[in-house]
Amino acid sequence: MELVTHMNAGDDAGAPIRLVLESSRVVVQWRVDGTSLVAPEDDLDAILLRDPPSPHGIWQKPLGPGTISSFGEATPGELGRPSWWVLYGHAGPSVDVRVHIDEDDVPDPVVHRVGGVWACEWVSYPTFAEIHRSDRDRTDRVSFERPMFMPPAPHPEVEIRQRRRGRGSGKSVENR
């Protein structure tokens, strides 16, 4: 995994700090002005060379503390095998962020920090993830489910509703 999380005295202050997540190849970049760019590695050239450029710019200001974004290898139910999932958000350096995957056979992911951005990835069938932040009283729960407006999945057997609705591991990041 390619990871740089701090700047050295001779580093260019305008150069972003960069992390490439190993399984997904999602790139997390952070600049000292507090802006960030998170995107799949394969999409970076298109994003950087977009003509005309995005009117909002490609470097985004920090999202609110409760905002969580995600990437998936494919829409739930499209693949008949486990796939990668990525969650990320923003948090100050003193905020502890933990993520729990609600699957007995999937370890909780390492939460990486790049400047003000936290990010994690794991490989599993579509599932639920719980995000606990030390600066918030409640745990957020993210569900990786196929949107209702989409046609039936080619592999409905891997969807959460079919595999395990109502069944969880019983583990929670708050109970550890």
Coordinates of C-alpha atoms in Angstrom, one line a residue, residues 73-147:
E73 CA -16.7 -2.3 -7.1
A74 CA -20.2 -2.9 -8.5
T75 CA -23.8 -2.3 -7.7
P76 CA -25.0 -4.9 -5.1
G77 CA -26.2 -8.0 -6.8
E78 CA -24.3 -7.5 -10.0
L79 CA -21.4 -9.8 -9.0
G80 CA -21.8 -13.3 -7.8
R81 CA -18.7 -13.0 -5.6
P82 CA -17.4 -10.8 -2.8
S83 CA -16.4 -7.3 -4.0
W84 CA -14.6 -4.3 -2.5
W85 CA -16.3 -1.5 -0.7
V86 CA -14.8 1.8 0.5
L87 CA -16.1 4.3 3.1
Y88 CA -14.6 7.7 3.8
G89 CA -15.3 11.0 5.5
H90 CA -13.6 13.9 7.3
A91 CA -12.5 14.1 10.9
G92 CA -10.1 16.2 12.9
P93 CA -6.8 14.6 14.1
S94 CA -8.1 14.0 17.7
V95 CA -11.2 12.2 16.5
D96 CA -11.1 8.4 16.7
V97 CA -13.0 6.7 13.8
R98 CA -13.8 3.0 13.9
V99 CA -15.7 0.9 11.3
H100 CA -17.4 -2.4 12.0
I101 CA -18.5 -4.8 9.2
D102 CA -21.6 -6.7 10.2
E103 CA -20.3 -10.1 8.8
D104 CA -18.9 -12.9 11.1
D105 CA -16.2 -13.8 8.6
V106 CA -15.1 -10.3 7.6
P107 CA -12.6 -8.5 9.8
D108 CA -13.2 -4.9 10.7
P109 CA -11.2 -2.7 8.3
V110 CA -8.2 -0.6 9.2
V111 CA -9.2 3.1 9.2
H112 CA -6.5 5.1 7.4
R113 CA -6.0 8.8 8.0
V114 CA -4.7 11.2 5.4
G115 CA -4.7 14.7 6.7
G116 CA -8.3 15.4 7.6
V117 CA -9.7 12.5 5.6
W118 CA -10.4 9.0 7.0
A119 CA -10.9 6.0 4.7
C120 CA -11.2 2.3 4.9
E121 CA -11.9 -0.7 2.5
W122 CA -12.8 -4.3 2.8
V123 CA -13.9 -7.2 0.6
S124 CA -17.3 -8.9 1.2
Y125 CA -20.7 -9.6 -0.2
P126 CA -23.1 -6.5 0.1
T127 CA -23.5 -5.8 3.8
F128 CA -23.9 -3.3 6.6
A129 CA -21.2 -1.2 8.1
E130 CA -21.3 0.7 11.4
I131 CA -19.2 3.9 11.8
H132 CA -18.4 5.2 15.3
R133 CA -16.7 8.5 15.8
S134 CA -15.4 9.6 19.2
D135 CA -16.9 13.1 18.6
R136 CA -20.5 11.8 18.2
D137 CA -22.9 10.0 20.5
R138 CA -24.5 7.8 17.9
T139 CA -23.2 5.2 15.6
D140 CA -24.0 5.6 11.9
R141 CA -25.1 2.5 9.9
V142 CA -24.5 2.3 6.1
S143 CA -26.3 -0.3 4.1
F144 CA -24.9 -1.5 0.8
E145 CA -28.1 -2.5 -0.9
R146 CA -29.3 -2.5 -4.5
P147 CA -31.5 0.6 -5.1

